[in-house]
PDB file of C-alpha atoms in Angstrom:
ATOM      1  CA  MET A 125     130.511 102.758 124.780  1.00  0.00           C
ATOM      2  CA  GLY A 126     128.319 102.850 121.545  1.00  0.00           C
ATOM      3  CA  PRO A 127     124.392 103.303 121.223  1.00  0.00           C
ATOM      4  CA  VAL A 128     121.953 100.165 121.023  1.00  0.00           C
ATOM      5  CA  LEU A 129     118.694 100.458 119.572  1.00  0.00           C
ATOM      6  CA  ALA A 130     116.681 101.931 122.625  1.00  0.00           C
ATOM      7  CA  SER A 131     113.981 103.758 120.896  1.00  0.00           C
ATOM      8  CA  SER A 132     110.856 101.805 119.242  1.00  0.00           C
ATOM      9  CA  ILE A 133     112.210 100.313 116.015  1.00  0.00           C
ATOM     10  CA  ASN A 134     110.424 100.865 112.577  1.00  0.00           C
ATOM     11  CA  LEU A 135     111.422  97.799 110.513  1.00  0.00           C
ATOM     12  CA  TYR A 136     111.177  97.873 106.844  1.00  0.00           C
ATOM     13  CA  ILE A 137     111.649  95.008 104.546  1.00  0.00           C
ATOM     14  CA  ILE A 138     113.199  95.123 101.281  1.00  0.00           C
ATOM     15  CA  TRP A 139     112.161  92.044  99.468  1.00  0.00           C
ATOM     16  CA  TYR A 140     114.925  91.657  96.662  1.00  0.00           C
ATOM     17  CA  GLY A 141     114.378  89.378  93.544  1.00  0.00           C
ATOM     18  CA  HIS A 142     111.389  86.774  93.302  1.00  0.00           C
ATOM     19  CA  TRP A 143     109.903  85.816  96.549  1.00  0.00           C
ATOM     20  CA  ASN A 144     107.344  82.649  97.217  1.00  0.00           C
ATOM     21  CA  PRO A 145     104.383  84.557  98.688  1.00  0.00           C
ATOM     22  CA  THR A 146     104.160  81.638 101.588  1.00  0.00           C
ATOM     23  CA  HIS A 147     107.769  82.302 102.419  1.00  0.00           C
ATOM     24  CA  GLN A 148     107.031  85.887 102.894  1.00  0.00           C
ATOM     25  CA  CYS A 149     104.272  85.284 105.329  1.00  0.00           C
ATOM     26  CA  THR A 150     106.573  83.236 107.423  1.00  0.00           C
ATOM     27  CA  ILE A 151     109.031  85.432 107.884  1.00  0.00           C
ATOM     28  CA  ARG A 152     106.398  88.367 108.514  1.00  0.00           C
ATOM     29  CA  ASP A 153     104.852  86.079 111.076  1.00  0.00           C
ATOM     30  CA  PHE A 154     108.111  85.803 112.697  1.00  0.00           C
ATOM     31  CA  LEU A 155     108.999  89.700 112.634  1.00  0.00           C
ATOM     32  CA  ASN A 156     105.419  90.284 114.019  1.00  0.00           C
ATOM     33  CA  SER A 157     106.094  87.861 116.788  1.00  0.00           C
ATOM     34  CA  LEU A 158     108.775  89.651 118.452  1.00  0.00           C
ATOM     35  CA  SER A 159     106.634  92.471 119.973  1.00  0.00           C
ATOM     36  CA  SER A 160     103.462  90.010 120.370  1.00  0.00           C
ATOM     37  CA  SER A 161     102.435  87.856 123.042  1.00  0.00           C
ATOM     38  CA  SER A 162     102.576  84.192 122.192  1.00  0.00           C
ATOM     39  CA  SER A 163     102.223  81.006 124.360  1.00  0.00           C
ATOM     40  CA  TYR A 164     105.384  80.416 126.597  1.00  0.00           C
ATOM     41  CA  PRO A 165     108.284  80.028 125.354  1.00  0.00           C
ATOM     42  CA  SER A 166     107.704  82.882 122.768  1.00  0.00           C
ATOM     43  CA  VAL A 167     109.457  84.607 120.247  1.00  0.00           C
ATOM     44  CA  GLY A 168     108.924  87.617 122.468  1.00  0.00           C
ATOM     45  CA  ASP A 169     110.351  85.822 125.591  1.00  0.00           C
ATOM     46  CA  TRP A 170     113.573  85.155 123.459  1.00  0.00           C
ATOM     47  CA  TRP A 171     113.720  88.821 122.844  1.00  0.00           C
ATOM     48  CA  ARG A 172     113.724  89.549 126.461  1.00  0.00           C
ATOM     49  CA  THR A 173     117.546  88.449 126.473  1.00  0.00           C
ATOM     50  CA  VAL A 174     118.634  90.933 123.730  1.00  0.00           C
ATOM     51  CA  ARG A 175     116.692  93.603 125.909  1.00  0.00           C
ATOM     52  CA  LEU A 176     119.138  92.997 128.801  1.00  0.00           C
ATOM     53  CA  TYR A 177     121.772  94.823 126.924  1.00  0.00           C
ATOM     54  CA  THR A 178     121.940  98.627 127.904  1.00  0.00           C
ATOM     55  CA  ASP A 179     123.564 101.857 126.455  1.00  0.00           C
ATOM     56  CA  GLN A 180     125.895 104.271 128.679  1.00  0.00           C
ATOM     57  CA  THR A 181     122.651 105.821 129.882  1.00  0.00           C
ATOM     58  CA  GLY A 182     121.276 102.431 131.118  1.00  0.00           C
ATOM     59  CA  SER A 183     118.576 102.308 128.493  1.00  0.00           C
ATOM     60  CA  ASN A 184     117.485  98.928 127.375  1.00  0.00           C
ATOM     61  CA  ILE A 185     117.234  97.899 123.907  1.00  0.00           C
ATOM     62  CA  THR A 186     113.567  98.168 123.046  1.00  0.00           C
ATOM     63  CA  GLY A 187     110.902  95.731 123.012  1.00  0.00           C
ATOM     64  CA  ASN A 188     108.781  97.694 120.674  1.00  0.00           C
ATOM     65  CA  ILE A 189     109.481  96.386 117.032  1.00  0.00           C
ATOM     66  CA  VAL A 190     106.882  97.515 114.614  1.00  0.00           C
ATOM     67  CA  LEU A 191     106.955  96.274 110.890  1.00  0.00           C
ATOM     68  CA  ALA A 192     106.368  99.539 109.482  1.00  0.00           C
ATOM     69  CA  GLY A 193     107.114  99.178 105.490  1.00  0.00           C
ATOM     70  CA  GLU A 194     107.795  96.596 102.812  1.00  0.00           C
ATOM     71  CA  PHE A 195     109.338  97.061  99.289  1.00  0.00           C
ATOM     72  CA  GLN A 196     109.386  94.704  96.579  1.00  0.00           C
ATOM     73  CA  ASP A 197     112.188  94.871  94.242  1.00  0.00           C
ATOM     74  CA  SER A 198     111.267  92.181  91.820  1.00  0.00           C
ATOM     75  CA  TRP A 199     112.830  93.628  88.885  1.00  0.00           C
ATOM     76  CA  TYR A 200     116.511  93.180  90.458  1.00  0.00           C
ATOM     77  CA  SER A 201     117.668  96.727  90.391  1.00  0.00           C
ATOM     78  CA  HIS A 202     121.106  96.005  90.981  1.00  0.00           C
ATOM     79  CA  GLY A 203     121.566  92.273  89.389  1.00  0.00           C
ATOM     80  CA  ALA A 204     121.509  88.766  90.409  1.00  0.00           C
ATOM     81  CA  TYR A 205     125.214  88.887  91.866  1.00  0.00           C
ATOM     82  CA  LEU A 206     125.578  91.469  94.691  1.00  0.00           C
ATOM     83  CA  THR A 207     128.535  92.747  96.569  1.00  0.00           C
ATOM     84  CA  ARG A 208     128.469  93.479 100.217  1.00  0.00           C
ATOM     85  CA  LEU A 209     128.614  97.196  99.605  1.00  0.00           C
ATOM     86  CA  ALA A 210     125.736  96.777  97.078  1.00  0.00           C
ATOM     87  CA  ILE A 211     122.938  96.102  99.754  1.00  0.00           C
ATOM     88  CA  GLN A 212     123.491  99.899 100.665  1.00  0.00           C
ATOM     89  CA  SER A 213     122.587 100.696  97.238  1.00  0.00           C
ATOM     90  CA  ILE A 214     119.394  98.247  97.111  1.00  0.00           C
ATOM     91  CA  ILE A 215     118.530 100.550 100.020  1.00  0.00           C
ATOM     92  CA  LYS A 216     119.025 103.548  98.310  1.00  0.00           C
ATOM     93  CA  THR A 217     116.605 102.358  95.740  1.00  0.00           C
ATOM     94  CA  ALA A 218     114.068 101.493  97.870  1.00  0.00           C
ATOM     95  CA  VAL A 219     113.814 104.767  99.744  1.00  0.00           C
ATOM     96  CA  SER A 220     114.005 106.820  96.326  1.00  0.00           C
ATOM     97  CA  SER A 221     112.474 104.505  93.865  1.00  0.00           C
ATOM     98  CA  SER A 222     109.509 105.594  91.621  1.00  0.00           C
ATOM     99  CA  HIS A 223     108.686 102.403  90.781  1.00  0.00           C
ATOM    100  CA  ASP A 224     104.897 101.557  91.540  1.00  0.00           C
ATOM    101  CA  HIS A 225     105.384 104.672  93.539  1.00  0.00           C
ATOM    102  CA  ARG A 226     105.968 102.566  96.667  1.00  0.00           C
ATOM    103  CA  SER A 227     109.126 103.839  97.847  1.00  0.00           C
ATOM    104  CA  LEU A 228     110.178 103.078 101.540  1.00  0.00           C
ATOM    105  CA  PRO A 229     110.610 106.505 104.100  1.00  0.00           C
ATOM    106  CA  LEU A 230     114.393 107.188 104.580  1.00  0.00           C
ATOM    107  CA  ASN A 231     113.999 107.187 108.501  1.00  0.00           C
ATOM    108  CA  PRO A 232     117.495 108.172 110.330  1.00  0.00           C
ATOM    109  CA  HIS A 233     115.359 108.424 113.380  1.00  0.00           C
ATOM    110  CA  ASN A 234     114.531 104.670 114.295  1.00  0.00           C
ATOM    111  CA  GLY A 235     114.400 103.156 111.110  1.00  0.00           C
ATOM    112  CA  LEU A 236     115.960  99.674 110.613  1.00  0.00           C
ATOM    113  CA  TYR A 237     116.255  98.063 107.084  1.00  0.00           C
ATOM    114  CA  LEU A 238     116.094  94.321 106.619  1.00  0.00           C
ATOM    115  CA  VAL A 239     117.269  93.375 102.717  1.00  0.00           C
ATOM    116  CA  LEU A 240     116.205  89.702 102.091  1.00  0.00           C
ATOM    117  CA  THR A 241     117.294  88.026  98.988  1.00  0.00           C
ATOM    118  CA  SER A 242     115.777  85.477  97.097  1.00  0.00           C
ATOM    119  CA  SER A 243     117.352  82.051  96.005  1.00  0.00           C
ATOM    120  CA  ASP A 244     118.520  82.949  92.710  1.00  0.00           C
ATOM    121  CA  VAL A 245     120.680  85.682  94.191  1.00  0.00           C
ATOM    122  CA  GLN A 246     124.232  85.523  94.892  1.00  0.00           C
ATOM    123  CA  VAL A 247     125.941  87.973  97.524  1.00  0.00           C
ATOM    124  CA  GLN A 248     129.495  88.182  98.345  1.00  0.00           C
ATOM    125  CA  ASP A 249     130.496  85.675 100.919  1.00  0.00           C
ATOM    126  CA  PHE A 250     127.224  83.949 101.006  1.00  0.00           C
ATOM    127  CA  CYS A 251     127.551  80.301 101.541  1.00  0.00           C
ATOM    128  CA  ARG A 252     131.086  80.551 102.151  1.00  0.00           C
ATOM    129  CA  ALA A 253     131.672  83.127 105.046  1.00  0.00           C
ATOM    130  CA  VAL A 254     128.347  84.290 106.067  1.00  0.00           C
ATOM    131  CA  CYS A 255     124.561  83.528 106.051  1.00  0.00           C
ATOM    132  CA  GLY A 256     123.730  87.071 106.682  1.00  0.00           C
ATOM    133  CA  PHE A 257     125.322  90.440 108.489  1.00  0.00           C
ATOM    134  CA  HIS A 258     124.591  93.827 109.477  1.00  0.00           C
ATOM    135  CA  TYR A 259     126.159  96.825 109.215  1.00  0.00           C
ATOM    136  CA  PHE A 260     125.143 100.927 109.076  1.00  0.00           C
ATOM    137  CA  THR A 261     124.778 102.785 105.770  1.00  0.00           C
ATOM    138  CA  PHE A 262     127.196 105.274 104.380  1.00  0.00           C
ATOM    139  CA  PRO A 263     125.664 109.044 103.894  1.00  0.00           C
ATOM    140  CA  THR A 264     127.645 109.008 100.342  1.00  0.00           C
ATOM    141  CA  ILE A 265     125.232 106.367  99.323  1.00  0.00           C
ATOM    142  CA  VAL A 266     122.231 106.220 101.063  1.00  0.00           C
ATOM    143  CA  GLY A 267     122.201 110.057 102.278  1.00  0.00           C
ATOM    144  CA  VAL A 268     122.060 109.287 106.123  1.00  0.00           C
ATOM    145  CA  THR A 269     123.576 106.985 108.570  1.00  0.00           C
ATOM    146  CA  VAL A 270     120.926 103.981 109.233  1.00  0.00           C
ATOM    147  CA  PRO A 271     121.310 100.572 110.852  1.00  0.00           C
ATOM    148  CA  TYR A 272     120.481  97.585 108.499  1.00  0.00           C
ATOM    149  CA  ALA A 273     120.994  93.836 108.208  1.00  0.00           C
ATOM    150  CA  TRP A 274     121.228  91.643 105.042  1.00  0.00           C
ATOM    151  CA  VAL A 275     119.850  87.612 105.158  1.00  0.00           C
ATOM    152  CA  GLY A 276     120.029  85.529 102.137  1.00  0.00           C
ATOM    153  CA  TYR A 277     117.531  82.645 101.175  1.00  0.00           C
ATOM    154  CA  SER A 278     119.794  79.628 101.352  1.00  0.00           C
ATOM    155  CA  GLY A 279     117.106  76.737 100.383  1.00  0.00           C
ATOM    156  CA  SER A 280     119.058  75.972  97.148  1.00  0.00           C
ATOM    157  CA  GLN A 281     122.472  77.533  97.438  1.00  0.00           C
ATOM    158  CA  CYS A 282     123.738  76.065 100.892  1.00  0.00           C
ATOM    159  CA  PRO A 283     121.046  74.563 103.282  1.00  0.00           C
ATOM    160  CA  GLY A 284     123.499  72.682 104.973  1.00  0.00           C
ATOM    161  CA  MET A 285     125.630  75.608 106.035  1.00  0.00           C
ATOM    162  CA  CYS A 286     122.637  78.274 106.448  1.00  0.00           C
ATOM    163  CA  ALA A 287     119.742  75.968 107.298  1.00  0.00           C
ATOM    164  CA  TYR A 288     121.112  73.627 109.915  1.00  0.00           C
ATOM    165  CA  PRO A 289     119.623  71.634 111.609  1.00  0.00           C
ATOM    166  CA  PHE A 290     117.110  71.440 108.716  1.00  0.00           C
ATOM    167  CA  ALA A 291     119.827  70.177 106.346  1.00  0.00           C
ATOM    168  CA  TRP A 292     123.241  68.495 106.922  1.00  0.00           C
ATOM    169  CA  PRO A 293     126.594  70.236 105.683  1.00  0.00           C
ATOM    170  CA  ASP A 294     127.760  68.430 102.319  1.00  0.00           C
ATOM    171  CA  TYR A 295     130.750  66.967 104.092  1.00  0.00           C
ATOM    172  CA  SER A 296     128.805  65.188 106.894  1.00  0.00           C
ATOM    173  CA  LYS A 297     127.684  62.581 104.480  1.00  0.00           C
ATOM    174  CA  MET A 298     124.322  62.616 106.127  1.00  0.00           C
ATOM    175  CA  PRO A 299     120.846  61.462 104.535  1.00  0.00           C
ATOM    176  CA  PRO A 300     118.309  64.293 103.423  1.00  0.00           C
ATOM    177  CA  PRO A 301     115.823  65.395 105.975  1.00  0.00           C
ATOM    178  CA  GLY A 302     112.927  62.877 106.450  1.00  0.00           C
ATOM    179  CA  SER A 303     114.773  59.850 104.952  1.00  0.00           C
ATOM    180  CA  GLY A 304     115.053  58.129 108.452  1.00  0.00           C
ATOM    181  CA  GLY A 305     113.884  58.188 111.869  1.00  0.00           C
ATOM    182  CA  VAL A 306     113.751  61.336 114.238  1.00  0.00           C
ATOM    183  CA  GLY A 307     117.465  61.859 115.782  1.00  0.00           C
ATOM    184  CA  GLY A 308     118.517  58.736 114.177  1.00  0.00           C
ATOM    185  CA  GLY A 309     120.645  60.737 111.610  1.00  0.00           C
ATOM    186  CA  SER A 310     117.897  62.302 110.079  1.00  0.00           C
ATOM    187  CA  ALA A 311     117.815  66.325 109.889  1.00  0.00           C
ATOM    188  CA  MET A 312     114.973  68.126 111.700  1.00  0.00           C
ATOM    189  CA  ARG A 313     112.058  68.536 109.886  1.00  0.00           C
ATOM    190  CA  ALA A 314     111.266  72.648 109.244  1.00  0.00           C
ATOM    191  CA  PRO A 315     108.347  73.819 111.200  1.00  0.00           C
ATOM    192  CA  ASN A 316     107.025  76.034 108.685  1.00  0.00           C
ATOM    193  CA  GLY A 317     107.563  73.321 105.731  1.00  0.00           C
ATOM    194  CA  ASP A 318     110.773  74.857 104.100  1.00  0.00           C
ATOM    195  CA  ALA A 319     114.444  74.563 105.009  1.00  0.00           C
ATOM    196  CA  GLY A 320     115.591  77.510 103.509  1.00  0.00           C
ATOM    197  CA  VAL A 321     112.902  79.831 105.126  1.00  0.00           C
ATOM    198  CA  ASP A 322     112.977  78.133 108.491  1.00  0.00           C
ATOM    199  CA  GLY A 323     116.762  78.406 108.422  1.00  0.00           C
ATOM    200  CA  MET A 324     116.693  82.194 107.288  1.00  0.00           C
ATOM    201  CA  ILE A 325     114.491  82.920 110.150  1.00  0.00           C
ATOM    202  CA  SER A 326     117.202  81.854 112.689  1.00  0.00           C
ATOM    203  CA  VAL A 327     119.705  83.976 110.745  1.00  0.00           C
ATOM    204  CA  ILE A 328     117.013  86.989 110.752  1.00  0.00           C
ATOM    205  CA  ALA A 329     116.887  86.471 114.554  1.00  0.00           C
ATOM    206  CA  HIS A 330     120.525  86.448 114.879  1.00  0.00           C
ATOM    207  CA  GLU A 331     121.464  89.797 113.089  1.00  0.00           C
ATOM    208  CA  LEU A 332     118.232  91.528 114.573  1.00  0.00           C
ATOM    209  CA  ALA A 333     119.811  90.814 118.130  1.00  0.00           C
ATOM    210  CA  GLU A 334     123.095  91.964 116.848  1.00  0.00           C
ATOM    211  CA  VAL A 335     122.220  94.975 114.815  1.00  0.00           C
ATOM    212  CA  SER A 336     120.139  95.999 118.188  1.00  0.00           C
ATOM    213  CA  SER A 337     123.043  95.580 120.740  1.00  0.00           C
ATOM    214  CA  ASN A 338     126.106  96.785 118.095  1.00  0.00           C
ATOM    215  CA  PRO A 339     124.459  99.094 115.485  1.00  0.00           C
ATOM    216  CA  LEU A 340     127.463 101.252 114.726  1.00  0.00           C
ATOM    217  CA  VAL A 341     129.795  98.417 115.274  1.00  0.00           C
ATOM    218  CA  ASN A 342     130.976 100.228 118.649  1.00  0.00           C
ATOM    219  CA  ALA A 343     128.803  98.988 121.341  1.00  0.00           C
ATOM    220  CA  TRP A 344     128.379  95.257 122.521  1.00  0.00           C
ATOM    221  CA  TYR A 345     130.850  92.851 121.211  1.00  0.00           C
ATOM    222  CA  ALA A 346     133.844  90.513 122.226  1.00  0.00           C
ATOM    223  CA  GLY A 347     137.355  90.850 121.127  1.00  0.00           C
ATOM    224  CA  GLU A 348     139.982  93.710 120.382  1.00  0.00           C
ATOM    225  CA  ASP A 349     139.016  94.317 116.877  1.00  0.00           C
ATOM    226  CA  PRO A 350     135.901  95.898 116.244  1.00  0.00           C
ATOM    227  CA  THR A 351     135.989  95.484 112.271  1.00  0.00           C
ATOM    228  CA  ALA A 352     135.701  91.739 113.227  1.00  0.00           C
ATOM    229  CA  PRO A 353     133.563  91.520 116.143  1.00  0.00           C
ATOM    230  CA  THR A 354     132.376  88.624 118.237  1.00  0.00           C
ATOM    231  CA  GLU A 355     128.641  89.668 118.958  1.00  0.00           C
ATOM    232  CA  ILE A 356     125.968  88.248 121.107  1.00  0.00           C
ATOM    233  CA  ALA A 357     124.557  86.067 118.910  1.00  0.00           C
ATOM    234  CA  ASP A 358     128.123  84.720 117.453  1.00  0.00           C
ATOM    235  CA  LEU A 359     128.751  83.417 120.685  1.00  0.00           C
ATOM    236  CA  CYS A 360     125.946  80.867 120.532  1.00  0.00           C
ATOM    237  CA  VAL A 361     125.807  79.688 116.891  1.00  0.00           C
ATOM    238  CA  GLY A 362     124.389  76.400 116.935  1.00  0.00           C
ATOM    239  CA  VAL A 363     122.858  76.361 120.214  1.00  0.00           C
ATOM    240  CA  TYR A 364     119.056  75.970 120.270  1.00  0.00           C
ATOM    241  CA  GLY A 365     118.461  74.303 123.806  1.00  0.00           C
ATOM    242  CA  THR A 366     119.923  73.457 126.864  1.00  0.00           C
ATOM    243  CA  GLY A 367     123.213  70.985 126.468  1.00  0.00           C
ATOM    244  CA  GLY A 368     123.550  72.304 122.877  1.00  0.00           C
ATOM    245  CA  GLY A 369     126.960  72.918 121.203  1.00  0.00           C
ATOM    246  CA  GLY A 370     129.409  71.035 119.090  1.00  0.00           C
ATOM    247  CA  GLY A 371     127.154  70.044 116.340  1.00  0.00           C
ATOM    248  CA  PHE A 372     124.107  69.134 119.170  1.00  0.00           C
ATOM    249  CA  VAL A 373     121.314  71.478 118.670  1.00  0.00           C
ATOM    250  CA  GLY A 374     120.434  71.012 122.596  1.00  0.00           C
ATOM    251  CA  LYS A 375     117.097  70.248 123.923  1.00  0.00           C
ATOM    252  CA  VAL A 376     114.404  71.204 121.828  1.00  0.00           C
ATOM    253  CA  TYR A 377     110.593  70.609 121.407  1.00  0.00           C
ATOM    254  CA  ARG A 378     109.547  67.969 118.823  1.00  0.00           C
ATOM    255  CA  GLY A 379     106.211  68.411 117.069  1.00  0.00           C
ATOM    256  CA  LYS A 380     104.095  66.153 114.301  1.00  0.00           C
ATOM    257  CA  TRP A 381     106.151  64.625 111.817  1.00  0.00           C
ATOM    258  CA  GLY A 382     109.448  65.230 113.530  1.00  0.00           C
ATOM    259  CA  ILE A 383     109.562  68.843 113.229  1.00  0.00           C
ATOM    260  CA  GLY A 384     111.860  70.596 115.699  1.00  0.00           C
ATOM    261  CA  TYR A 385     111.191  74.091 117.428  1.00  0.00           C
ATOM    262  CA  ASN A 386     112.126  75.944 120.566  1.00  0.00           C
ATOM    263  CA  VAL A 387     109.712  79.223 120.778  1.00  0.00           C
ATOM    264  CA  ASN A 388     105.834  80.050 119.603  1.00  0.00           C
ATOM    265  CA  GLY A 389     104.842  82.869 117.755  1.00  0.00           C
ATOM    266  CA  VAL A 390     101.590  84.500 116.356  1.00  0.00           C
ATOM    267  CA  ARG A 391      99.001  82.649 114.267  1.00  0.00           C
ATOM    268  CA  GLY A 392     100.125  79.541 116.171  1.00  0.00           C
ATOM    269  CA  ARG A 393     103.696  79.532 114.361  1.00  0.00           C
ATOM    270  CA  LYS A 394     106.501  77.735 115.710  1.00  0.00           C
ATOM    271  CA  PHE A 395     109.937  78.364 115.026  1.00  0.00           C
ATOM    272  CA  LEU A 396     113.451  77.184 115.686  1.00  0.00           C
ATOM    273  CA  ILE A 397     115.932  80.262 116.564  1.00  0.00           C
ATOM    274  CA  GLN A 398     119.315  80.016 118.080  1.00  0.00           C
ATOM    275  CA  TRP A 399     120.136  81.426 121.617  1.00  0.00           C
ATOM    276  CA  VAL A 400     122.145  84.561 122.569  1.00  0.00           C
ATOM    277  CA  TRP A 401     124.437  85.372 125.092  1.00  0.00           C
ATOM    278  CA  ASN A 402     122.852  86.674 128.301  1.00  0.00           C
ATOM    279  CA  PRO A 403     124.849  89.186 130.184  1.00  0.00           C
ATOM    280  CA  VAL A 404     123.422  88.392 133.701  1.00  0.00           C
ATOM    281  CA  LYS A 405     123.785  84.627 133.489  1.00  0.00           C
ATOM    282  CA  LYS A 406     126.921  84.979 131.491  1.00  0.00           C
ATOM    283  CA  ARG A 407     126.080  82.144 129.172  1.00  0.00           C
ATOM    284  CA  CYS A 408     124.125  81.166 126.265  1.00  0.00           C
ATOM    285  CA  PHE A 409     120.514  81.333 127.022  1.00  0.00           C
ATOM    286  CA  GLY A 410     116.619  80.729 125.567  1.00  0.00           C
ATOM    287  CA  PRO A 411     113.335  80.762 127.028  1.00  0.00           C
ATOM    288  CA  ASN A 412     113.123  77.028 126.559  1.00  0.00           C
ATOM    289  CA  ALA A 413     116.012  76.200 128.556  1.00  0.00           C
ATOM    290  CA  LEU A 414     115.586  73.694 131.247  1.00  0.00           C
ATOM    291  CA  ASP A 415     117.652  75.786 133.835  1.00  0.00           C
TER     292      ASP A 415
END
């Protein structure tokens, strides 16, 4: 019965910690691909499945996502170990900071805040239970209720968990990426050259799909418990192509040097992002599907 993000989204990135500019550029290009036209199958085509979800008035999730601002919290305003709740305090800092006079606007109308933590930042439950999460801010901390998501860079902390299939889980005893033939036990090569950031992009896609369809945790989810919901991307974790599931990514495209991808983005970018649940087809689906 709850709302979805039907109005045009103003997306604000908060870069927490020290970030590699090349990685930032890759993530920006992905976010700018959500509402841009690229060759089929594109990131925008993938988002069309997310757009099938509506609120009680029949309004669909928006197709207009604008990267409206960025904030660099390179001084680790809340330390290098963060609780889940501290993510909200980071947002508060970003909208009220006098540091460099570049604070973000506090936008309760159509703002969505994306907190991205660098490789040296530890977050509660990161690499154990979660690779990212979304929720909404508490007025007692931020001043208003706005939806937000957090995703961490896993390249050095847990690539096998949060950057699969560009890295294998430690328990799999598989060789590192590039040590064998493509598909023969070797992890896929990351399409943008870094397993951590390419894995992170799929997690960002996952969280954006879910925060848009369940921003106040009272709209689209499966299960009886809204405090532990199974949302539209949770249903399709690990599925990137037709036949995916059970440790098999599915049919995806292979490029030069063994890179794996399933969608195209702006500026010639290629990305591998997980599928989401299609409410019309009643199955996991993406634009690279063979059927």
